[in-house]
Coordinates of C-alpha atoms in Angstrom, one line a residue:
Chain P
X271 CA 102.4 -208.5 298.6
X272 CA 104.1 -209.5 295.3
X273 CA 104.2 -212.9 294.7
X274 CA 106.9 -214.5 293.0
X275 CA 106.8 -217.9 291.3
X276 CA 110.1 -218.7 289.4
X277 CA 110.2 -220.6 285.8
X278 CA 113.0 -223.4 284.5
X279 CA 112.1 -224.9 281.5
X280 CA 114.3 -227.3 279.1
X281 CA 113.0 -227.0 275.6
X282 CA 114.3 -229.8 272.6
X283 CA 116.5 -227.0 270.7
X284 CA 120.6 -226.0 271.8
X285 CA 121.8 -225.6 268.5
X286 CA 119.9 -222.9 266.1
X287 CA 120.0 -219.7 267.2
X288 CA 117.1 -218.2 265.8
X289 CA 115.1 -220.5 267.0
X290 CA 115.9 -221.0 270.6
X291 CA 115.9 -216.6 270.4
X292 CA 112.5 -217.5 268.6
X293 CA 111.0 -218.9 271.8
X294 CA 113.6 -217.3 274.6
X295 CA 111.2 -213.6 273.5
X296 CA 108.3 -215.7 273.8
X297 CA 109.3 -214.7 278.2
X298 CA 110.8 -211.5 277.0
X299 CA 107.1 -210.4 275.3
X300 CA 105.6 -210.6 278.8
X301 CA 105.8 -208.1 281.1
X302 CA 106.3 -208.5 284.6
X303 CA 107.6 -211.4 284.1
X304 CA 111.9 -210.9 284.1
X305 CA 114.2 -213.6 282.1
X306 CA 117.4 -214.2 284.3
X307 CA 119.2 -217.0 282.8
X308 CA 119.2 -219.0 279.1
X309 CA 121.7 -221.8 278.3
X310 CA 122.0 -224.0 275.6
X311 CA 123.8 -226.9 275.4
X312 CA 124.8 -228.2 271.3
X313 CA 126.2 -231.8 272.2
X314 CA 122.7 -231.6 274.3
X315 CA 120.6 -230.0 271.8
X316 CA 118.8 -228.1 274.7
X317 CA 118.3 -225.0 276.0
X318 CA 117.1 -224.1 280.1
X319 CA 115.5 -221.0 280.0
X320 CA 115.1 -219.3 284.0
X321 CA 112.1 -216.7 284.4
X322 CA 110.3 -215.0 287.2
X323 CA 107.6 -213.1 287.8
X324 CA 104.0 -213.3 289.7
X325 CA 102.4 -216.7 289.4
X326 CA 99.6 -215.9 286.5
X327 CA 102.5 -214.3 284.3
X328 CA 104.5 -216.9 284.9
X329 CA 101.7 -219.2 283.7
X330 CA 101.4 -217.2 280.1
X331 CA 104.9 -216.9 279.4
X332 CA 105.2 -220.6 279.8
X333 CA 102.6 -221.0 277.7
X334 CA 103.7 -219.1 275.2
X335 CA 106.8 -220.8 275.2
X336 CA 105.9 -224.1 275.1
X337 CA 103.4 -222.9 271.7
X338 CA 106.1 -221.4 270.2
X339 CA 108.6 -224.8 271.0
X340 CA 105.1 -227.1 269.1
X341 CA 105.8 -224.6 266.1
X342 CA 109.7 -224.3 265.2
X343 CA 110.9 -227.9 266.7
X344 CA 109.7 -231.1 264.9
X345 CA 111.0 -233.0 267.5
X346 CA 111.2 -236.6 264.3
X347 CA 114.5 -234.9 263.5
X348 CA 115.7 -234.1 266.8
X349 CA 118.9 -236.2 268.0
X350 CA 121.2 -234.7 271.0
X351 CA 123.0 -236.5 274.2
X352 CA 120.7 -235.6 276.8
X353 CA 117.9 -237.5 277.3
X354 CA 114.6 -236.3 276.3
X355 CA 110.6 -237.1 275.5
X356 CA 109.4 -234.0 274.5
X357 CA 109.9 -230.5 272.3
X358 CA 109.2 -228.8 275.7
X359 CA 110.4 -231.5 277.6
X360 CA 110.0 -230.4 280.9
X361 CA 108.2 -227.2 283.1
X362 CA 109.5 -226.7 287.2
X363 CA 107.3 -224.1 288.9
X364 CA 109.5 -223.4 292.0
X365 CA 107.9 -221.5 295.1
X366 CA 110.1 -217.7 295.2
X367 CA 108.6 -215.8 297.4
X368 CA 104.9 -215.6 299.0
X369 CA 103.9 -218.6 297.5
X370 CA 102.7 -222.0 298.1
X371 CA 103.5 -225.4 297.3
X372 CA 99.9 -225.6 296.5
X373 CA 99.4 -223.3 294.5
X374 CA 102.6 -223.6 291.6
X375 CA 100.1 -227.3 292.0
X376 CA 97.3 -225.4 291.2
X377 CA 99.8 -223.7 287.9
X378 CA 101.0 -226.3 287.2
X379 CA 97.3 -228.3 286.8
X380 CA 96.3 -225.6 285.0
X381 CA 98.7 -224.9 282.9
X382 CA 99.2 -229.0 282.1
X383 CA 95.9 -228.7 281.3
X384 CA 95.8 -226.2 278.4
X385 CA 98.6 -227.4 276.7
X386 CA 96.0 -231.1 276.7
X387 CA 93.7 -230.0 275.5
X388 CA 94.9 -226.1 273.2
X389 CA 98.4 -227.7 271.7
X390 CA 97.3 -231.4 271.7
X391 CA 100.5 -232.5 273.2
X392 CA 100.6 -235.2 276.7
X393 CA 101.1 -233.5 279.5
X394 CA 102.7 -236.4 282.6
X395 CA 103.0 -234.0 286.3
X396 CA 105.8 -234.3 288.3
X397 CA 107.4 -234.3 291.7
X398 CA 105.1 -232.2 294.5
X399 CA 103.1 -232.4 291.4
X400 CA 102.8 -235.4 290.8
X401 CA 99.1 -237.0 290.5
X402 CA 100.9 -240.8 292.3
X403 CA 104.0 -241.7 293.4
X404 CA 105.5 -243.7 290.4
X405 CA 104.8 -240.0 288.4
X406 CA 106.9 -238.3 291.1
X407 CA 110.1 -238.8 289.5
X408 CA 110.7 -236.9 286.2
X409 CA 113.7 -239.9 284.9
X410 CA 110.5 -242.7 285.5
X411 CA 108.6 -240.4 283.1
X412 CA 110.9 -240.0 280.8
X413 CA 112.2 -243.5 279.8
X414 CA 112.5 -245.0 276.7
X415 CA 111.9 -241.0 275.7
X416 CA 110.9 -239.7 272.5
X417 CA 110.2 -242.9 270.5
X418 CA 109.2 -245.5 273.2
X419 CA 106.6 -243.0 275.0
X420 CA 104.5 -244.0 270.9
X421 CA 104.2 -247.3 272.3
X422 CA 104.4 -246.4 276.4
X423 CA 101.7 -244.0 275.9
X424 CA 98.9 -246.8 275.2
X425 CA 99.5 -248.3 278.5
X426 CA 96.8 -247.7 281.1
X427 CA 99.4 -246.8 284.2
X428 CA 101.0 -243.6 281.7
X429 CA 98.3 -242.2 280.5
X430 CA 98.9 -239.0 280.3
X431 CA 97.5 -236.9 282.9
X432 CA 96.0 -234.1 280.5
X433 CA 96.5 -233.8 276.6
X434 CA 95.5 -237.1 274.1
X435 CA 96.8 -240.7 275.1
X436 CA 98.5 -240.4 271.6
X437 CA 101.4 -238.8 271.8
X438 CA 101.9 -236.0 269.1
X439 CA 104.3 -236.6 266.8
X440 CA 106.0 -233.4 266.1
X441 CA 105.8 -232.3 269.2
X442 CA 106.0 -235.5 271.6
X443 CA 104.6 -235.2 275.3
X444 CA 105.3 -232.9 278.0
X445 CA 106.2 -232.5 281.6
X446 CA 105.0 -230.0 284.6
X447 CA 105.4 -229.9 288.1
X448 CA 106.2 -228.2 290.9
X449 CA 109.7 -228.6 292.8
X450 CA 111.2 -226.2 295.3
X451 CA 114.5 -224.3 293.9
X452 CA 117.6 -226.1 294.0
X453 CA 120.9 -224.7 296.2
X454 CA 123.8 -226.5 293.7
X455 CA 127.2 -226.2 296.7
X456 CA 130.3 -227.1 296.5
X457 CA 132.6 -228.0 299.4
X458 CA 136.5 -227.6 299.7
X459 CA 138.1 -230.6 300.3
X460 CA 142.6 -229.9 301.2
X461 CA 143.7 -232.7 298.9
X462 CA 143.9 -234.2 295.6
X463 CA 142.7 -237.5 296.6
X464 CA 138.7 -238.2 295.3
X465 CA 138.2 -241.3 296.8
X466 CA 137.8 -239.1 299.9
X467 CA 136.0 -236.7 297.9
X468 CA 133.5 -239.9 297.1
X469 CA 133.9 -241.1 300.8
X470 CA 132.7 -238.7 302.1
X471 CA 129.6 -237.7 300.1
X472 CA 128.3 -241.1 300.4
X473 CA 128.0 -240.5 303.9
X474 CA 126.2 -237.3 303.6
X475 CA 123.8 -237.4 301.0
X476 CA 120.5 -239.1 301.7
X477 CA 121.1 -242.8 299.4
X478 CA 124.5 -243.9 301.9
X479 CA 122.1 -243.3 304.9
X480 CA 122.3 -239.0 304.8
X481 CA 121.1 -236.0 305.3
X482 CA 117.2 -236.1 303.5
X483 CA 117.4 -233.9 300.9
X484 CA 120.7 -234.1 299.6
X485 CA 122.8 -236.0 296.4
X486 CA 126.3 -235.4 296.6
X487 CA 128.9 -236.7 294.7
X488 CA 133.2 -236.7 294.5
X489 CA 134.8 -235.2 291.9
X490 CA 138.6 -233.6 291.0
X491 CA 138.6 -229.7 290.3
X492 CA 142.7 -230.7 288.5
X493 CA 142.8 -227.4 288.1
X494 CA 143.5 -226.6 291.4
X495 CA 144.9 -230.1 292.0
X496 CA 142.1 -230.4 295.5
X497 CA 139.3 -231.7 295.1
X498 CA 135.6 -231.8 296.3
X499 CA 131.7 -232.6 297.9
X500 CA 129.8 -231.5 295.2
X501 CA 126.0 -231.5 295.8
X502 CA 122.6 -230.6 294.4
X503 CA 120.4 -229.3 298.3
X504 CA 117.3 -230.5 296.8
X505 CA 115.1 -228.5 299.9
X506 CA 116.6 -225.5 301.7
X507 CA 114.0 -225.8 304.2
X508 CA 114.4 -229.5 305.2
X509 CA 118.2 -229.4 304.5
X510 CA 119.8 -226.2 305.1
X511 CA 123.0 -225.1 303.3
X512 CA 124.8 -225.1 306.9
X513 CA 123.6 -228.8 307.9
X514 CA 125.4 -230.3 304.4
X515 CA 128.0 -227.9 305.6
X516 CA 129.2 -229.1 308.8
X517 CA 128.1 -233.0 308.1
X518 CA 131.2 -232.5 304.9
X519 CA 133.1 -231.3 307.6
X520 CA 132.3 -234.0 310.2
X521 CA 133.2 -236.6 307.3
X522 CA 136.2 -234.4 306.5
X523 CA 137.4 -234.9 309.7
X524 CA 137.9 -239.2 310.3
X525 CA 140.8 -238.4 307.8
X526 CA 142.6 -235.2 309.1
X527 CA 142.0 -233.6 305.5
X528 CA 140.2 -229.5 306.1
X529 CA 137.3 -227.8 304.5
X530 CA 139.3 -225.3 302.4
X531 CA 136.8 -223.5 300.3
X532 CA 133.4 -223.6 299.3
X533 CA 130.9 -222.4 296.5
X534 CA 127.8 -221.5 295.5
X535 CA 127.0 -222.3 291.8
X536 CA 124.0 -220.5 289.5
X537 CA 121.4 -218.2 291.4
X538 CA 120.5 -219.1 294.7
X539 CA 117.6 -217.9 297.4
X540 CA 118.4 -215.5 299.2
X541 CA 117.1 -216.8 302.4
X542 CA 119.7 -220.5 301.6
X543 CA 122.1 -217.8 302.9
X544 CA 120.6 -215.3 305.1
X545 CA 119.3 -219.2 307.3
X546 CA 123.1 -219.8 307.4
X547 CA 124.0 -216.6 308.8
X548 CA 121.1 -217.4 311.5
X549 CA 122.1 -220.6 312.2
X550 CA 125.8 -219.1 313.3
X551 CA 125.2 -215.8 314.8
X552 CA 122.5 -217.4 316.6
X553 CA 120.1 -214.7 315.2
X554 CA 116.5 -215.0 317.6
X555 CA 112.9 -213.9 316.2
X556 CA 114.3 -212.8 312.9
X557 CA 112.0 -212.0 310.1
X558 CA 113.0 -212.0 306.6
X559 CA 110.7 -208.7 306.4
X560 CA 113.7 -207.4 308.7
X561 CA 115.2 -208.1 305.3
X562 CA 116.4 -203.8 303.9
X563 CA 115.6 -205.4 300.4
X564 CA 113.6 -208.1 300.8
X565 CA 110.6 -204.5 301.2
X566 CA 111.3 -203.4 297.5
X567 CA 109.0 -205.6 296.1
X568 CA 106.1 -206.3 298.3
Chain E
X129 CA 121.1 -201.3 286.9
X130 CA 118.4 -199.5 289.5
X131 CA 120.4 -196.9 292.6
X132 CA 118.4 -197.6 295.7
X133 CA 119.5 -194.7 298.2
X134 CA 117.8 -195.0 301.5
X135 CA 117.2 -191.7 303.7
X136 CA 116.2 -191.1 307.3
X137 CA 114.8 -187.9 308.2
X138 CA 114.0 -186.6 311.7
X139 CA 111.8 -184.4 312.3
X140 CA 110.6 -182.3 315.0
X141 CA 106.9 -182.9 315.3
X142 CA 106.5 -186.3 317.0
X143 CA 103.1 -185.9 318.7
X144 CA 100.2 -184.2 316.2
X145 CA 99.3 -187.5 314.3
X146 CA 97.6 -185.0 311.8
X147 CA 101.1 -182.8 311.1
X148 CA 103.1 -187.1 311.3
X149 CA 100.6 -187.6 308.2
X150 CA 101.2 -184.7 306.2
X151 CA 104.4 -185.0 306.4
X152 CA 104.7 -188.6 306.1
X153 CA 102.7 -187.5 302.8
X154 CA 105.8 -185.9 300.7
X155 CA 106.9 -189.2 300.6
X156 CA 104.2 -191.2 300.3
X157 CA 103.0 -189.0 297.0
X158 CA 107.0 -189.3 295.3
X159 CA 106.0 -192.5 292.8
X160 CA 109.4 -194.6 292.5
X161 CA 109.4 -194.5 296.8
X162 CA 109.3 -197.3 298.8
X163 CA 108.3 -195.6 302.6
X164 CA 109.7 -198.0 304.4
X165 CA 108.8 -197.7 308.1
X166 CA 108.1 -194.2 310.0
X167 CA 108.0 -194.2 314.2
X168 CA 106.9 -190.9 315.9
X169 CA 108.4 -190.9 320.2
X170 CA 106.0 -188.7 322.4
X171 CA 108.4 -187.7 324.4
X172 CA 110.8 -186.5 322.2
X173 CA 108.2 -185.1 320.1
X174 CA 110.2 -186.3 317.3
X175 CA 109.5 -188.2 314.3
X176 CA 112.0 -190.6 312.2
X177 CA 110.7 -190.9 308.6
X178 CA 112.7 -194.2 305.6
X179 CA 112.3 -194.2 302.4
X180 CA 114.2 -195.8 299.4
X181 CA 114.1 -195.1 295.6
X182 CA 116.0 -194.3 292.6
X183 CA 118.7 -191.5 293.7
X184 CA 117.1 -188.2 292.2
X185 CA 113.3 -189.7 293.3
X186 CA 114.2 -189.6 296.8
X187 CA 115.7 -186.8 296.8
X188 CA 112.8 -185.2 296.0
X189 CA 110.5 -186.8 297.7
X190 CA 113.6 -185.6 300.6
X191 CA 113.5 -181.9 299.7
X192 CA 109.7 -182.2 299.3
X193 CA 109.1 -183.5 302.9
X194 CA 111.4 -180.3 304.6
X195 CA 109.7 -178.0 302.7
X196 CA 106.1 -179.3 304.0
X197 CA 108.0 -179.3 307.4
X198 CA 109.3 -176.0 307.5
X199 CA 105.5 -174.9 306.8
X200 CA 104.1 -176.6 309.3
X201 CA 105.7 -177.1 312.3
X202 CA 107.5 -174.0 314.5
X203 CA 110.2 -174.0 315.9
X204 CA 109.6 -171.5 319.1
X205 CA 106.9 -173.8 320.4
X206 CA 108.5 -177.0 319.7
X207 CA 109.1 -178.7 323.0
X208 CA 111.3 -182.3 323.3
X209 CA 113.9 -184.0 325.2
X210 CA 115.6 -185.1 321.8
X211 CA 118.1 -182.5 320.6
X212 CA 117.0 -180.8 318.0
X213 CA 118.4 -177.3 316.0
X214 CA 115.4 -177.4 313.5
X215 CA 111.5 -178.6 311.9
X216 CA 113.5 -181.1 309.9
X217 CA 116.6 -182.4 312.1
X218 CA 119.2 -184.5 310.0
X219 CA 118.6 -186.1 307.4
X220 CA 121.1 -188.8 306.2
X221 CA 121.2 -190.5 302.7
X222 CA 122.7 -193.8 302.4
X223 CA 123.2 -196.1 299.7
X224 CA 122.2 -199.2 299.3
X225 CA 122.7 -200.4 295.5
X226 CA 124.8 -200.0 292.8
X227 CA 125.0 -196.2 294.6
X228 CA 128.6 -195.1 295.6
X229 CA 128.9 -193.3 299.4
X230 CA 130.7 -190.3 296.6
X231 CA 127.3 -189.9 294.6
X232 CA 124.9 -190.2 298.0
X233 CA 127.3 -186.7 299.2
X234 CA 126.6 -185.7 295.7
X235 CA 122.7 -185.8 296.3
X236 CA 123.3 -184.3 300.1
X237 CA 125.1 -181.0 298.1
X238 CA 122.6 -180.8 296.0
X239 CA 119.3 -181.0 298.5
X240 CA 121.5 -178.9 300.5
X241 CA 122.4 -176.4 298.9
X242 CA 118.0 -175.2 297.2
X243 CA 117.1 -175.8 301.0
X244 CA 119.3 -172.7 301.1
X245 CA 118.4 -171.6 298.1
X246 CA 114.9 -172.0 298.2
X247 CA 112.8 -171.9 301.5
X248 CA 116.5 -170.3 303.1
X249 CA 116.8 -172.5 305.5
X250 CA 120.9 -173.0 306.4
X251 CA 122.7 -176.4 306.1
X252 CA 125.4 -178.2 307.2
X253 CA 126.4 -181.2 306.2
X254 CA 127.9 -183.2 308.3
X255 CA 129.7 -187.4 308.5
X256 CA 131.1 -187.9 305.0
X257 CA 129.8 -185.0 303.8
X258 CA 131.0 -183.4 305.9
X259 CA 133.2 -179.6 304.3
X260 CA 135.7 -180.5 307.5
X261 CA 136.5 -183.0 310.0
X262 CA 135.1 -180.8 312.9
X263 CA 131.2 -180.9 311.1
X264 CA 131.2 -184.7 310.8
X265 CA 129.8 -185.9 313.8
X266 CA 126.3 -184.5 315.0
X267 CA 126.5 -183.8 317.6
X268 CA 128.7 -181.4 317.6
X269 CA 127.1 -179.2 314.5
X270 CA 123.7 -179.3 317.3
X271 CA 125.5 -178.5 320.1
X272 CA 123.0 -175.7 321.8
X273 CA 120.4 -176.7 319.9
X274 CA 118.1 -174.5 317.7
X275 CA 117.5 -172.0 321.7
X276 CA 121.6 -171.6 321.0
X277 CA 122.2 -171.5 317.0
X278 CA 121.1 -168.0 316.6
X279 CA 124.2 -166.7 318.6
X280 CA 126.1 -170.1 317.5
X281 CA 125.8 -169.6 313.7
X282 CA 127.4 -166.5 313.4
X283 CA 130.9 -167.5 314.4
X284 CA 132.7 -167.8 311.2
X285 CA 134.0 -171.8 312.4
X286 CA 129.4 -172.0 312.1
X287 CA 129.3 -170.4 308.5
X288 CA 126.1 -172.8 307.3
X289 CA 127.8 -174.8 303.8
X290 CA 124.6 -174.5 302.2
X291 CA 122.2 -171.2 302.9
X292 CA 122.1 -167.6 305.2
X293 CA 124.1 -168.0 307.8
X294 CA 120.4 -166.1 310.1
X295 CA 119.1 -168.8 311.4
X296 CA 115.0 -169.2 310.3
X297 CA 113.3 -168.2 313.2
X298 CA 110.1 -170.9 312.1
X299 CA 112.3 -173.7 310.7
X300 CA 116.0 -173.3 312.7
X301 CA 118.6 -175.0 311.1
X302 CA 119.1 -178.6 309.2
X303 CA 121.5 -181.6 308.7
X304 CA 121.9 -182.9 305.9
X305 CA 125.2 -185.8 304.1
X306 CA 125.7 -189.3 304.0
X307 CA 126.3 -192.3 306.7
X308 CA 126.4 -196.2 305.6
X309 CA 123.9 -198.3 307.0
X310 CA 124.3 -199.2 310.2
X311 CA 122.8 -202.7 311.5
X312 CA 121.2 -203.0 315.1
X313 CA 122.6 -206.0 316.6
X314 CA 122.5 -207.5 319.9
X315 CA 124.4 -211.0 322.1
X316 CA 122.7 -212.0 324.4
X317 CA 124.7 -213.8 327.4
X318 CA 123.6 -216.7 329.9
X319 CA 124.6 -214.4 332.8
X320 CA 122.0 -212.5 334.5
X321 CA 125.4 -210.1 335.2
X322 CA 125.1 -206.1 333.9
X323 CA 128.8 -206.3 335.2
X324 CA 130.4 -208.5 332.4
X325 CA 128.2 -207.7 329.6
X326 CA 129.4 -204.0 330.6
X327 CA 133.0 -205.3 330.3
X328 CA 133.3 -207.2 326.8
X329 CA 130.9 -203.9 325.4
X330 CA 134.4 -201.7 326.6
X331 CA 136.3 -204.2 325.2
X332 CA 133.9 -205.2 321.8
X333 CA 133.7 -201.3 320.9
X334 CA 136.1 -198.6 319.7
X335 CA 136.8 -195.9 321.7
X336 CA 137.8 -198.7 324.4
X337 CA 140.4 -200.4 321.7
X338 CA 138.3 -202.7 320.4
X339 CA 136.1 -202.8 316.7
X340 CA 136.6 -199.5 314.7
X341 CA 133.6 -199.6 313.6
X342 CA 131.7 -200.7 316.6
X343 CA 129.8 -199.0 319.5
X344 CA 128.6 -200.5 322.2
X345 CA 127.2 -200.9 325.5
X346 CA 126.7 -203.3 328.5
X347 CA 121.6 -203.8 328.7
X348 CA 120.0 -206.2 331.6
X349 CA 117.0 -207.4 330.0
X350 CA 115.0 -207.9 332.9
X351 CA 112.4 -210.2 331.7
X352 CA 115.1 -213.7 330.3
X353 CA 116.8 -212.5 333.2
X354 CA 120.0 -211.6 331.3
X355 CA 121.6 -209.8 329.7
X356 CA 123.1 -208.5 326.1
X357 CA 126.2 -206.5 324.7
X358 CA 124.2 -204.0 322.5
X359 CA 126.0 -202.9 319.6
X360 CA 125.7 -200.1 317.2
X361 CA 128.1 -201.9 313.8
X362 CA 128.2 -198.1 312.2
X363 CA 130.1 -199.2 309.0
X364 CA 129.4 -203.7 307.7
X365 CA 131.0 -203.4 305.2
X366 CA 134.5 -202.7 306.9
X367 CA 133.5 -204.1 310.7
X368 CA 131.5 -206.7 309.4
X369 CA 128.7 -208.7 311.6
X370 CA 130.9 -211.7 312.2
X371 CA 134.1 -210.7 313.4
X372 CA 131.8 -208.5 316.2
X373 CA 129.7 -211.6 316.7
X374 CA 133.1 -213.5 317.5
X375 CA 135.0 -210.8 319.2
X376 CA 131.8 -210.8 321.7
X377 CA 132.2 -214.8 322.0
X378 CA 135.7 -214.6 322.4
X379 CA 135.5 -211.9 325.3
X380 CA 132.8 -213.9 326.9
X381 CA 134.8 -216.6 327.7
X382 CA 136.7 -215.3 329.9
X383 CA 134.2 -215.3 332.7
X384 CA 132.8 -218.5 330.6
X385 CA 130.5 -217.2 329.9
X386 CA 128.3 -218.7 326.8
X387 CA 126.4 -217.0 324.1
X388 CA 123.1 -217.5 323.9
X389 CA 121.8 -215.9 321.1
X390 CA 121.6 -213.1 319.3
X391 CA 119.4 -210.2 317.6
X392 CA 119.1 -208.1 314.9
X393 CA 116.5 -204.7 315.7
X394 CA 114.7 -203.3 312.4
X395 CA 116.1 -202.9 308.8
X396 CA 119.6 -205.2 308.2
X397 CA 121.3 -204.3 304.1
X398 CA 120.7 -208.6 303.2
X399 CA 124.4 -208.3 302.4
X400 CA 125.5 -207.4 305.9
X401 CA 124.0 -211.6 306.6
X402 CA 124.9 -212.9 303.3
X403 CA 128.3 -211.3 304.7
X404 CA 128.3 -213.8 307.6
X405 CA 127.2 -216.8 305.5
X406 CA 130.0 -216.5 303.2
X407 CA 132.7 -216.2 306.3
X408 CA 131.0 -218.9 308.3
X409 CA 130.7 -221.6 305.1
X410 CA 133.9 -220.1 303.3
X411 CA 132.4 -219.5 300.6
X412 CA 134.7 -218.4 297.9
X413 CA 134.6 -215.7 294.8
X414 CA 130.2 -215.7 296.0
X415 CA 128.8 -212.3 293.6
X416 CA 125.8 -210.5 295.0
X417 CA 124.2 -211.0 291.6
X418 CA 124.1 -215.4 292.6
X419 CA 121.4 -213.8 295.3
X420 CA 118.0 -214.2 292.8
X421 CA 116.0 -211.7 294.7
X422 CA 119.2 -209.9 293.6
X423 CA 117.5 -210.1 290.1
X424 CA 114.0 -207.8 290.8
X425 CA 115.4 -204.5 291.0
X426 CA 118.8 -204.4 288.5

């Protein structure tokens, strides 16, 4: 059985193609690691890389990427619309196949220690790898950003998990951790009233009393003259796609508004969709190893 | 993009473990071919092997398996409950990923020619590879079995597609061809009346006026005191799993019988289940390359 971990580092360069390519090359160089995607945003001046592979190889690729970003990016000159605190800003590890969250936390810790020691970059662990509840949320850690961190890092409660308790002037600080794969899922409604989409989003999402692992907002889709409930499902094992779908349908009924379609944005783990097939078809005792393709990378 | 073909040869030995292992070893020996499963039936005196890989490698593995079966099996001594006409009885190729039916037909023809020429075994092409409508159906070709084929093969209409028009006394004749993956799918009903399961099966299956690519029978599940509609879905692209499911539900309603569950037997292509998730979730514009795992073997 091949263990598979996904890694989605965000680094603080979204404009200089040569620098971006040089950094992404660090992932391409590691055999057995598959570069799935990378994209840059000029306004944010930030890039996101997605790659997949066996745990130790993914960890190596992540370290090499962080080292290269520290070499080529100078945070003193960085400007961009997106909050950031380091040359490599955040590095989530995501368990994909035959890997537990605990193993990904272990990888996060090992990488964090190496980055702290060898590159002298302060490292904070977040989400499932967090060392205390106050550090679970990325936004809480990153508050103050690069510029504010020179002071923030001195506070005892913001002592880094690894590396010096002192900002790396050129590279800033880096957040590393573990989270589940996120499913970006939108449900289209047969109305142009964004108020209805928003009202449904408020009922479906966690903060409004809805499903534990759903974030949701109402959005206008102007080119189609409809609206949608745009969701992030942050734990599709515990809050499956079908329960989000059915809850949107249920709430839409009170407005007499039909669900006219849905969309999955970007990548989705096979199991997130197969769990839906299992639910609707009422399949008993199904094992993921019955999926023909799952045999290809055992 | 890696092309993937599945091959499921049936050979006429189900008792002698040493012979079975020697034959299956021919598949194990080919690098890049993945042995998914093999099983033997003593009463049938027959084994079924399932393997997967790139087209040319799968073709090589199939040829080597046929050659080894011709060496180790003597049809003059073969007895078993299952109809058969050759040492390697039937060899279906199944398109799995980025391969067309036409390409699998081409593989069937190439392999058939090689088996006919190099091993002097008469070869018949069947299903999508058939050279005429009368040879589509395996049962029609195989009628008369090994013993009857010494006469049958002399008839002009049963001239083999490849190889000599003369039985290979030791190895018999072999059927090679192309078909789609079969999904074995059973729907459980909340009753112990097998008459109801049979009545529903008759409405759902093709020969009863039902769905084009569904074969179905009613079956008793004694240990649970229920019945089920047991189906083979022979083309899940054209007759999807969800339509079989919904049609069983619809027919069950007239008896006031609930669908209490379902089961997938053995292997199932990922797309057969994801198509169901897409249907029930009403997903628009989904591309299979959005499935994370599909990126692993592009």
